[in-house]
Short mmCIF file of C-alpha atoms in Angstrom, two decimals:
data_model
loop_
_atom_site.label_atom_id
_atom_site.label_comp_id
_atom_site.label_asym_id
_atom_site.label_seq_id
_atom_site.Cartn_x
_atom_site.Cartn_y
_atom_site.Cartn_z
CA MET A 276 6.10 131.75 52.81
CA ILE A 277 6.18 135.39 51.87
CA GLU A 278 4.74 136.36 55.23
CA THR A 279 7.37 134.53 57.19
CA ALA A 280 10.04 135.99 55.00
CA SER A 281 8.87 139.52 55.65
CA GLU A 282 8.69 138.78 59.35
CA ALA A 283 12.28 137.67 59.25
CA GLY A 284 13.03 140.85 57.35
CA THR A 285 11.52 143.03 60.03
CA SER A 286 13.36 141.27 62.81
CA ILE A 287 16.65 141.78 60.97
CA VAL A 288 15.74 145.42 60.54
CA GLY A 289 15.10 145.63 64.26
CA MET A 290 18.53 144.22 65.05
CA LEU A 291 20.18 146.51 62.57
CA GLN A 292 18.39 149.51 64.03
CA ALA A 293 19.69 148.68 67.47
CA ASP A 294 23.22 148.26 66.14
CA ALA A 295 23.20 151.29 63.96
CA GLY A 296 21.70 153.35 66.76
CA SER A 297 24.63 152.65 69.03
CA LEU A 298 27.03 153.29 66.17
CA LEU A 299 25.43 156.62 65.42
CA SER A 300 25.56 157.71 69.01
CA LEU A 301 29.36 157.46 68.87
CA GLY A 302 29.58 160.84 67.26
CA GLY A 303 27.88 163.27 64.98
CA ARG A 304 30.30 162.67 62.13
CA THR A 305 29.10 159.12 61.46
CA ALA A 306 25.62 160.39 60.80
CA GLY A 307 24.96 160.16 57.09
CA VAL A 308 26.80 156.87 56.56
CA LEU A 309 25.53 153.55 57.86
CA GLN A 310 22.10 154.91 58.49
CA VAL A 311 19.36 152.76 59.89
CA SER A 312 17.11 153.48 56.96
CA ASP A 313 19.79 152.33 54.51
CA TRP A 314 20.26 149.01 56.34
CA ALA A 315 16.50 148.63 56.31
CA PHE A 316 16.62 149.20 52.55
CA VAL A 317 19.17 146.37 52.19
CA ALA A 318 17.05 144.13 54.39
CA THR A 319 13.87 144.64 52.43
CA ASN A 320 15.76 143.65 49.27
CA TRP A 321 17.20 140.47 50.75
CA GLU A 322 15.48 138.25 48.22
CA TYR A 323 16.86 140.29 45.32
CA LEU A 324 20.37 139.91 46.73
CA LEU A 325 19.82 136.22 47.47
CA ALA A 326 18.96 135.65 43.81
CA GLY A 327 22.18 137.50 42.95
CA THR A 328 24.12 135.22 45.29
CA VAL A 329 22.66 132.19 43.55
CA VAL A 330 23.66 133.61 40.16
CA THR A 331 27.18 134.25 41.44
CA MET A 332 27.45 130.69 42.74
CA LEU A 333 26.06 129.18 39.53
CA LEU A 334 28.42 131.26 37.41
CA THR A 335 31.35 130.17 39.57
CA ILE A 336 30.43 126.53 39.13
CA THR A 337 29.85 126.67 35.36
CA SER A 338 33.04 128.68 34.81
CA LEU A 339 35.21 126.42 36.94
CA SER A 340 33.75 123.33 35.29
CA LEU A 341 34.44 124.67 31.84
CA GLY A 342 37.88 125.71 33.09
CA PHE A 343 38.57 122.20 34.31
CA LEU A 344 37.29 120.55 31.14
CA ALA A 345 39.49 122.83 29.05
CA GLY A 346 42.42 123.21 31.44
CA PHE A 347 43.12 119.63 32.41
CA PRO A 348 43.49 118.31 28.84
CA ALA A 349 45.37 121.49 27.91
CA GLY A 350 47.86 120.92 30.72
CA ALA A 351 48.29 117.29 29.69
CA ILE A 352 48.76 118.27 26.05
CA GLU A 353 51.41 120.81 27.00
CA VAL A 354 53.33 118.08 28.83
CA TYR A 355 52.89 115.05 26.60
CA SER A 356 52.29 116.33 23.13
CA SER A 357 54.60 118.23 20.87
CA GLY A 358 53.98 119.80 17.52
CA ARG A 359 51.03 121.72 16.23
CA LEU A 360 48.40 120.77 18.84
CA SER A 361 50.69 121.69 21.68
CA ASP A 362 51.60 124.98 19.97
CA VAL A 363 47.94 125.89 19.46
CA VAL A 364 47.09 125.10 23.07
CA SER A 365 49.94 127.06 24.55
CA THR A 366 49.29 130.04 22.23
CA PHE A 367 45.65 130.12 23.33
CA GLY A 368 46.80 129.97 26.93
CA VAL A 369 49.17 132.88 26.51
CA LEU A 370 46.46 134.97 24.80
CA LEU A 371 43.85 134.21 27.45
CA ARG A 372 46.21 134.88 30.34
CA GLY A 373 47.39 138.06 28.69
CA THR A 374 43.98 139.68 28.26
CA PRO A 375 42.17 141.59 31.03
CA ILE A 376 39.14 139.63 32.11
CA VAL A 377 36.76 142.58 31.59
CA VAL A 378 37.94 142.83 28.00
CA LEU A 379 37.36 139.11 27.53
CA VAL A 380 33.83 139.22 28.90
CA VAL A 381 32.90 142.20 26.74
CA LEU A 382 34.57 140.67 23.67
CA VAL A 383 32.71 137.39 24.06
CA HIS A 384 29.37 139.02 24.80
CA PHE A 385 29.38 141.59 22.04
CA GLY A 386 31.84 139.95 19.66
CA LEU A 387 30.53 136.40 19.35
CA PRO A 388 27.29 135.62 17.52
CA LEU A 389 25.71 133.91 20.53
CA PRO A 390 22.09 132.83 20.27
CA ARG A 391 19.57 134.99 22.13
CA PHE A 392 17.96 133.13 24.98
CA GLY A 393 15.28 134.38 27.28
CA SER A 394 15.68 134.92 30.98
CA ILE A 395 14.95 132.74 34.01
CA PRO A 396 12.03 134.10 36.07
CA TRP A 397 13.09 134.38 39.72
CA LEU A 398 16.81 134.75 39.01
CA GLU A 399 16.10 137.39 36.34
CA VAL A 400 19.17 136.20 34.50
CA ASP A 401 19.68 136.87 30.82
CA LEU A 402 20.90 133.45 29.67
CA THR A 403 22.94 134.88 26.81
CA ALA A 404 24.87 137.09 29.22
CA PHE A 405 25.29 134.11 31.53
CA LEU A 406 26.69 132.05 28.65
CA SER A 407 29.07 134.87 27.66
CA ALA A 408 30.31 135.23 31.21
CA THR A 409 30.76 131.46 31.54
CA LEU A 410 32.74 131.29 28.31
CA ALA A 411 35.02 134.19 29.20
CA LEU A 412 35.58 133.25 32.85
CA GLY A 413 35.75 129.54 32.04
CA LEU A 414 38.26 129.76 29.23
CA ARG A 415 40.41 132.20 31.17
CA SER A 416 40.28 129.90 34.18
CA GLY A 417 41.13 126.97 31.89
CA ALA A 418 44.24 128.84 30.78
CA TYR A 419 45.33 129.19 34.41
CA GLN A 420 44.21 125.70 35.44
CA SER A 421 46.23 124.23 32.57
CA GLN A 422 49.34 125.66 34.20
CA VAL A 423 48.37 124.22 37.58
CA PHE A 424 47.93 120.77 36.00
CA ARG A 425 51.02 121.09 33.83
CA GLY A 426 53.14 121.84 36.87
CA ALA A 427 51.57 119.00 38.83
CA ILE A 428 52.08 116.46 36.04
CA GLN A 429 55.69 117.54 35.57
CA SER A 430 56.31 117.25 39.29
CA ILE A 431 55.61 113.49 39.21
CA ASP A 432 58.91 111.64 39.23
CA ASP A 433 59.89 109.98 35.93
CA GLY A 434 60.50 106.78 37.88
CA GLN A 435 56.75 106.41 38.41
CA LEU A 436 56.20 106.23 34.67
CA ALA A 437 59.20 103.93 34.18
CA ALA A 438 57.86 101.57 36.86
CA ALA A 439 54.41 101.50 35.26
CA ARG A 440 55.94 100.85 31.84
CA SER A 441 58.17 98.13 33.26
CA VAL A 442 55.19 95.97 34.23
CA GLY A 443 53.85 96.25 30.69
CA MET A 444 51.44 99.14 30.89
CA SER A 445 51.09 101.28 27.78
CA SER A 446 51.92 104.98 28.06
CA ARG A 447 48.23 105.74 28.12
CA GLN A 448 47.56 103.30 30.97
CA ALA A 449 50.58 104.51 32.91
CA ILE A 450 49.53 108.14 32.60
CA ARG A 451 45.94 107.39 33.48
CA HIS A 452 46.52 105.05 36.43
CA VAL A 453 49.79 106.32 37.84
CA VAL A 454 50.54 109.89 36.80
CA PHE A 455 47.10 111.54 36.74
CA PRO A 456 45.85 110.32 40.14
CA GLN A 457 48.94 111.74 41.76
CA ALA A 458 48.99 114.92 39.68
CA LEU A 459 45.34 115.67 40.48
CA ARG A 460 46.07 115.45 44.19
CA ARG A 461 49.00 117.82 43.79
CA SER A 462 46.76 120.22 41.82
CA LEU A 463 44.29 120.69 44.64
CA PRO A 464 46.00 123.63 46.39
CA GLY A 465 46.38 125.44 43.06
CA PHE A 466 42.81 124.57 42.14
CA GLN A 467 41.58 125.90 45.47
CA ASN A 468 43.31 129.17 44.71
CA GLU A 469 41.70 129.26 41.28
CA PHE A 470 38.28 128.58 42.81
CA THR A 471 38.39 131.66 45.01
CA ILE A 472 39.77 133.80 42.18
CA VAL A 473 36.96 132.79 39.82
CA LEU A 474 34.34 133.22 42.55
CA LYS A 475 35.34 136.84 43.06
CA ASP A 476 35.95 137.47 39.37
CA THR A 477 32.34 136.61 38.56
CA SER A 478 31.70 140.23 39.57
CA ILE A 479 33.24 141.11 36.20
CA ALA A 480 29.94 140.07 34.60
CA PHE A 481 28.79 143.46 35.89
CA ALA A 482 30.33 144.82 32.68
CA ILE A 483 27.67 143.08 30.57
CA GLY A 484 24.83 143.68 33.00
CA LEU A 485 24.42 140.09 34.16
CA ALA A 486 22.29 140.13 37.31
CA GLU A 487 24.87 138.70 39.69
CA LEU A 488 25.73 140.22 43.07
CA LEU A 489 27.65 143.32 42.06
CA THR A 490 25.23 144.26 39.29
CA ARG A 491 22.33 143.92 41.71
CA ALA A 492 24.15 145.99 44.31
CA GLU A 493 24.45 148.78 41.82
CA ASN A 494 20.86 148.39 40.70
CA LEU A 495 19.83 148.90 44.32
CA TYR A 496 21.73 152.03 45.22
CA LEU A 497 21.12 153.67 41.85
CA GLN A 498 17.40 153.67 42.53
CA PRO A 499 16.05 157.22 43.02
CA GLY A 500 16.60 158.35 46.59
CA GLN A 501 18.81 155.39 47.59
CA GLY A 502 22.16 157.05 46.87
CA THR A 503 22.99 157.10 50.56
CA ALA A 504 22.86 153.28 50.73
CA VAL A 505 26.00 152.66 48.62
CA LEU A 506 28.20 151.66 51.54
CA GLU A 507 25.57 149.48 53.19
CA VAL A 508 24.85 147.59 49.97
CA ILE A 509 28.52 147.14 49.12
CA LEU A 510 29.38 146.00 52.65
CA THR A 511 26.58 143.46 52.46
CA ILE A 512 27.77 141.89 49.23
CA THR A 513 31.36 141.99 50.52
CA ALA A 514 30.22 139.90 53.46
CA ILE A 515 28.45 137.50 51.11
CA TYR A 516 31.59 137.12 48.95
CA PHE A 517 33.63 136.54 52.07
CA VAL A 518 31.34 133.85 53.44
CA LEU A 519 31.25 132.06 50.07
CA THR A 520 35.05 132.15 49.81
CA PHE A 521 35.51 130.98 53.36
CA VAL A 522 33.11 128.06 53.04
CA THR A 523 34.65 127.05 49.71
CA ASN A 524 38.16 127.08 51.12
CA ARG A 525 37.19 125.02 54.11
CA SER A 526 35.39 122.46 51.95
CA LEU A 527 38.31 122.11 49.54
CA GLU A 528 40.74 121.73 52.43
CA ALA A 529 38.57 118.93 53.77
CA ILE A 530 38.61 117.25 50.34
CA HIS A 531 42.38 117.64 50.20
CA ARG A 532 42.77 115.96 53.58
CA ARG A 533 40.37 113.22 52.58
CA TYR A 534 42.33 112.34 49.46
CA SER A 535 45.87 112.99 50.65
CA ILE A 536 48.20 110.00 50.50
CA PRO A 537 48.82 108.53 53.98
CA GLY A 538 52.33 109.13 55.23
CA GLY A 539 53.03 111.51 52.37
CA THR A 540 54.01 115.13 52.62
CA GLU A 541 51.29 116.44 50.34
CA MET B 188 68.96 78.14 23.36
CA SER B 189 69.88 80.86 25.79
CA LEU B 190 67.22 82.84 27.61
CA LEU B 191 68.80 86.22 27.01
CA HIS B 192 71.32 86.96 24.28
CA PHE B 193 73.17 90.23 23.66
CA GLU B 194 74.94 90.34 20.30
CA ASN B 195 77.23 93.28 19.60
CA VAL B 196 74.95 95.74 21.32
CA SER B 197 75.87 99.42 21.15
CA LYS B 198 74.13 102.50 22.49
CA SER B 199 75.07 106.18 22.41
CA TYR B 200 73.60 109.28 23.97
CA GLY B 201 74.59 111.92 21.45
CA ASP B 202 78.35 111.64 20.94
CA GLU B 203 78.84 109.62 24.08
CA GLU B 204 78.91 105.88 23.59
CA VAL B 205 77.48 104.19 26.73
CA LEU B 206 77.54 100.62 25.47
CA HIS B 207 80.12 99.42 22.99
CA ASP B 208 79.77 96.10 21.23
CA VAL B 209 78.44 94.22 24.25
CA SER B 210 77.84 90.49 23.82
CA PHE B 211 76.88 87.85 26.36
CA GLN B 212 74.38 85.09 27.00
CA LEU B 213 72.29 84.06 29.96
CA ASP B 214 70.73 80.64 30.38
CA ALA B 215 67.54 80.01 32.27
CA GLY B 216 68.27 79.93 36.00
CA ASP B 217 71.49 81.94 35.67
CA VAL B 218 72.22 84.77 38.05
CA GLU B 219 74.44 87.33 36.39
CA VAL B 220 75.89 90.15 38.45
CA ILE B 221 77.23 93.21 36.70
CA VAL B 222 79.67 95.51 38.41
CA GLY B 223 81.49 98.56 37.20
CA PRO B 224 82.31 102.15 38.06
CA SER B 225 79.72 104.90 37.96
CA GLY B 226 78.84 105.82 34.39
CA SER B 227 80.12 102.55 32.94
CA GLY B 228 76.74 101.80 31.32
CA LYS B 229 75.37 99.25 33.82
CA SER B 230 71.91 100.80 34.21
CA THR B 231 71.66 101.45 30.48
CA LEU B 232 72.44 97.80 29.80
CA LEU B 233 69.57 96.71 32.05
CA ARG B 234 67.14 99.23 30.59
CA CYS B 235 67.91 97.98 27.09
CA VAL B 236 66.61 94.54 28.04
CA ASN B 237 63.05 95.79 28.63
CA ARG B 238 63.40 98.60 26.12
CA LEU B 239 63.04 101.46 28.55
CA THR B 240 66.08 102.43 26.50
CA GLU B 241 66.40 101.53 22.82
CA ILE B 242 69.71 100.30 21.47
CA ASP B 243 71.37 101.75 18.37
CA ASP B 244 73.09 98.66 17.09
CA GLY B 245 73.19 94.91 17.60
CA VAL B 246 70.54 92.40 18.61
CA ILE B 247 69.02 91.46 21.95
CA SER B 248 66.92 88.32 21.99
CA LEU B 249 64.73 86.70 24.61
CA GLU B 250 64.33 82.95 24.12
CA GLY B 251 65.61 83.34 20.60
CA GLU B 252 63.20 86.09 19.65
CA ASP B 253 64.52 89.54 18.74
CA ILE B 254 63.02 91.85 21.36
CA HIS B 255 62.72 94.66 18.84
CA ALA B 256 60.35 92.56 16.81
CA MET B 257 58.16 92.13 19.89
CA ASP B 258 55.45 94.40 21.18
CA GLU B 259 57.19 96.35 23.95
CA ASN B 260 54.37 95.81 26.46
CA THR B 261 54.42 92.06 25.82
CA LEU B 262 58.19 92.08 26.30
CA ARG B 263 57.91 93.97 29.59
CA ARG B 264 55.35 91.55 30.90
CA ARG B 265 58.03 88.87 30.58
CA VAL B 266 60.83 90.92 32.09
CA GLY B 267 60.46 92.17 35.66
CA MET B 268 62.40 95.20 36.84
CA VAL B 269 63.42 96.39 40.28
CA PHE B 270 64.66 99.95 40.63
CA GLN B 271 67.27 101.60 42.79
CA ASP B 272 64.77 104.20 44.02
CA PHE B 273 61.96 101.62 44.35
CA ASN B 274 59.57 103.72 42.24
CA LEU B 275 56.56 102.38 44.06
CA PHE B 276 53.31 104.02 42.96
CA ALA B 277 53.00 106.61 45.71
CA HIS B 278 49.20 106.78 45.65
CA ARG B 279 48.64 103.05 46.04
CA THR B 280 49.06 100.71 48.98
CA ALA B 281 51.61 97.91 48.93
CA ARG B 282 48.84 95.62 47.68
CA GLY B 283 47.70 98.22 45.16
CA ASN B 284 51.23 98.44 43.79
CA VAL B 285 51.18 94.74 43.02
CA THR B 286 47.62 94.55 41.69
CA LEU B 287 47.78 97.44 39.20
CA GLY B 288 49.75 95.50 36.61
CA LEU B 289 47.68 92.40 37.25
CA THR B 290 44.34 94.07 36.57
CA GLU B 291 45.45 96.50 33.84
CA VAL B 292 47.98 94.39 31.96
CA LEU B 293 47.03 90.78 32.65
CA GLY B 294 43.31 91.51 32.88
CA LEU B 295 42.78 89.72 36.19
CA SER B 296 39.67 90.46 38.21
CA LYS B 297 40.13 92.54 41.34
CA HIS B 298 39.59 89.46 43.48
CA GLU B 299 42.15 87.35 41.59
CA ALA B 300 44.63 90.20 41.64
CA ASP B 301 44.23 90.67 45.40
CA GLU B 302 44.82 86.99 45.97
CA ARG B 303 47.90 86.89 43.83
CA ALA B 304 49.23 90.07 45.45
CA GLU B 305 48.74 88.50 48.87
CA GLN B 306 50.75 85.48 47.79
CA TYR B 307 53.70 87.53 46.51
CA LEU B 308 53.70 89.98 49.40
CA GLN B 309 53.85 86.91 51.62
CA GLN B 310 56.78 85.55 49.64
CA VAL B 311 58.84 88.72 50.20
CA GLY B 312 57.72 89.00 53.82
CA VAL B 313 55.62 92.17 53.76
CA ALA B 314 52.10 90.69 53.80
CA ASP B 315 51.41 92.43 57.12
CA GLN B 316 52.04 95.78 55.41
CA ALA B 317 49.65 95.15 52.50
CA ASP B 318 47.47 98.15 53.38
CA ALA B 319 50.35 100.54 54.03
CA TYR B 320 51.26 103.26 51.57
CA PRO B 321 54.85 103.53 50.31
CA ALA B 322 55.52 106.61 52.44
CA GLU B 323 54.66 104.55 55.51
CA LEU B 324 57.18 101.80 54.70
CA SER B 325 60.89 101.47 55.44
CA GLY B 326 63.30 101.37 52.51
CA GLY B 327 63.74 97.63 52.83
CA GLN B 328 59.99 97.06 52.88
CA LYS B 329 59.56 99.33 49.86
CA GLN B 330 62.12 97.40 47.88
CA ARG B 331 60.53 94.09 48.79
CA VAL B 332 57.16 95.41 47.60
CA GLY B 333 58.96 96.48 44.42
CA ILE B 334 60.21 92.93 43.98
CA ALA B 335 56.73 91.50 44.66
CA ARG B 336 55.24 93.88 42.07
CA ALA B 337 57.65 92.61 39.42
CA LEU B 338 57.38 88.94 40.43
CA ALA B 339 53.59 88.92 40.41
CA MET B 340 53.67 89.41 36.64
CA ASP B 341 55.32 85.97 36.49
CA PRO B 342 58.33 87.10 34.44
CA ASP B 343 60.90 84.89 32.68
CA LEU B 344 63.70 87.17 33.77
CA MET B 345 64.23 89.69 36.56
CA LEU B 346 66.35 92.83 36.27
CA PHE B 347 67.73 94.44 39.41
CA ASP B 348 69.15 97.94 39.07
CA GLU B 349 71.22 98.56 42.20
CA PRO B 350 68.37 97.34 44.42
CA THR B 351 70.16 98.02 47.70
CA SER B 352 72.08 101.22 46.90
CA ALA B 353 69.43 103.55 48.32
CA LEU B 354 69.00 101.57 51.52
CA ASP B 355 70.33 102.17 54.99
CA PRO B 356 73.02 99.54 55.67
CA GLU B 357 70.94 97.65 58.22
CA LEU B 358 68.13 97.15 55.67
CA VAL B 359 70.30 95.73 52.89
CA GLY B 360 70.23 92.21 54.31
CA GLU B 361 66.46 91.72 54.11
CA VAL B 362 66.41 92.62 50.42
CA LEU B 363 69.40 90.44 49.58
CA ALA B 364 67.76 87.55 51.44
CA VAL B 365 64.72 87.83 49.17
CA MET B 366 66.96 87.91 46.09
CA ARG B 367 68.89 84.92 47.34
CA GLU B 368 65.67 82.92 47.77
CA LEU B 369 64.60 83.88 44.28
CA ALA B 370 67.88 82.65 42.87
CA ASP B 371 67.51 79.40 44.79
CA ASP B 372 64.04 78.98 43.28
CA GLY B 373 65.63 79.10 39.84
CA MET B 374 64.68 82.63 38.74
CA THR B 375 66.91 83.99 35.99
CA MET B 376 68.37 87.26 37.21
CA LEU B 377 70.45 90.06 35.79
CA ALA B 378 71.55 92.28 38.64
CA VAL B 379 73.63 95.41 38.88
CA THR B 380 74.86 95.46 42.45
CA HIS B 381 77.97 96.17 44.41
CA GLU B 382 77.13 93.72 47.16
CA MET B 383 80.17 91.51 46.73
CA GLY B 384 79.05 88.99 49.33
CA PHE B 385 75.91 88.39 47.27
CA ALA B 386 77.91 88.21 44.03
CA ARG B 387 80.33 85.69 45.46
CA SER B 388 77.75 83.39 46.96
CA VAL B 389 74.83 83.67 44.54
CA ALA B 390 76.03 84.76 41.11
CA SER B 391 76.67 82.13 38.50
CA ARG B 392 78.66 84.72 36.62
CA LEU B 393 80.13 88.11 37.29
CA ALA B 394 80.75 90.71 34.58
CA PHE B 395 82.96 93.75 34.99
CA LEU B 396 81.79 96.62 32.81
CA GLU B 397 83.85 99.72 32.17
CA ASP B 398 83.39 102.49 29.59
CA GLY B 399 80.51 100.59 28.03
CA GLN B 400 82.50 97.42 27.44
CA ILE B 401 82.66 94.11 29.23
CA VAL B 402 86.26 94.01 30.42
CA GLU B 403 86.02 90.59 31.96
CA ARG B 404 83.34 88.05 32.66
CA GLY B 405 83.31 84.68 34.35
CA PRO B 406 82.49 82.75 37.52
CA PRO B 407 82.84 85.06 40.55
CA GLU B 408 85.66 83.11 42.16
CA GLN B 409 87.67 83.37 38.94
CA LEU B 410 87.30 87.15 38.81
CA PHE B 411 88.07 87.52 42.48
CA GLU B 412 90.98 85.05 42.66
CA GLN B 413 92.53 85.06 39.19
CA PRO B 414 91.43 88.15 37.30
CA GLN B 415 92.81 88.37 33.77
CA HIS B 416 92.96 92.15 33.84
CA ASP B 417 94.64 94.46 36.30
CA ARG B 418 91.66 96.80 36.12
CA THR B 419 89.30 94.04 37.27
CA ASP B 420 91.58 93.20 40.17
CA GLU B 421 91.82 96.85 41.17
CA PHE B 422 88.08 97.54 40.99
CA LEU B 423 86.97 94.36 42.76
CA GLY B 424 89.64 94.95 45.39
CA GLU B 425 88.24 98.40 46.10
CA LEU B 426 84.69 97.07 46.29
CA THR B 427 85.63 94.26 48.62
CA ASP B 428 87.42 96.71 50.91
CA LEU B 429 84.33 98.90 50.94
CA ASN B 430 82.04 96.00 51.73
CA ARG B 431 84.13 95.08 54.71
#
């Protein structure tokens, strides 16, 4: 396994050398950036960056899930409930949306008495930092998702609810069987947007040293003698972020098409 | 005992009184058509019957029972409603529109609900569109699905709130034909509509509502031929001209 991996590594290095060679020959001024040896350095650390990619993906999923679990009920409460609960929910939303995400991550990580967990071997992830990042990114995303859902619920015509009530459904049944299924479909474009935002914002966990992509990128080029590889490392993780975003968008668009209402405009 | 009884019913929105001291009775099998200018309280009157709107004063009873003493969901099971804008559930097929109430409210199994839906879609002539979504249907088809959805609950009384007003003229006939058949089958109906041909030929009684009050009420031919009030004559005259 390891042998094949290193073989793959060398072949990538070979390709990169060829590429970089032609790039370098374009002119003397490009010498110094995008050097063959720096690309080789990235290639030899592919497994380290792969683990970072996995952490980034996991953090995206846990944060979005928490965001959905918090945001969907919050959006519904803002529409259907009045009084104290609704006030509390909307105040939380305003606070979360009004705080820079870096501040939130740092606040949660150093401000909350979170239990100390160990770390996962291959991923080298400090679970406490992962939990902090999930809480901060998830709750912030929930605050934004609540607005997506609130808007979607409010966009459903009142006549839908009246029709459901007129056949004898309770408010709860009408909301569950008539309003929510339509509102969730209308939320998908907004949710897709939120997905890509959270995916890229996981890089904020850099502030608490969580070993996701950006943190690992820095760990690589800050090694003694690797200072020249900054651009190569950053370009590599940029490409990874781009591929993840692209694939996510395409998948969510496919889901949207799959669940869109035939003949409808949504 | 009358099926539906309004006794001195009043309703206000803020300072504006929409229904003022409205009283009338409907017997089983009656078809009552309500006409009146825009804002006269016609829709409000209908919505009070199934408590989509709550009245401020007076008593409404269904088969002698005060509807405000009834559970509102039980009441609505017994009173079907058809809306001007159809209000079909946009995310469900024609069949799904009919079955939702059957499974969720009446507790029928999916199979039983599908069968009953089939039967009612057949009755209104849209069985071939059972798998179509509302956005794929014409206005006339939508309204007939709306009628099937209400009928499938096996109501004692059907409310029609301007069922043909949102339709293109050439689609009005198919909906009126369904309503006519229903009336012939003995369904008790309370309909707000300005289709005077329907009112003349189907209604057992016609009521003219203005400013939240029943100005005049009686058999259609009486209101058309010998109206007691000038205002009735004027309004019905205008409507008849429009219908021509």
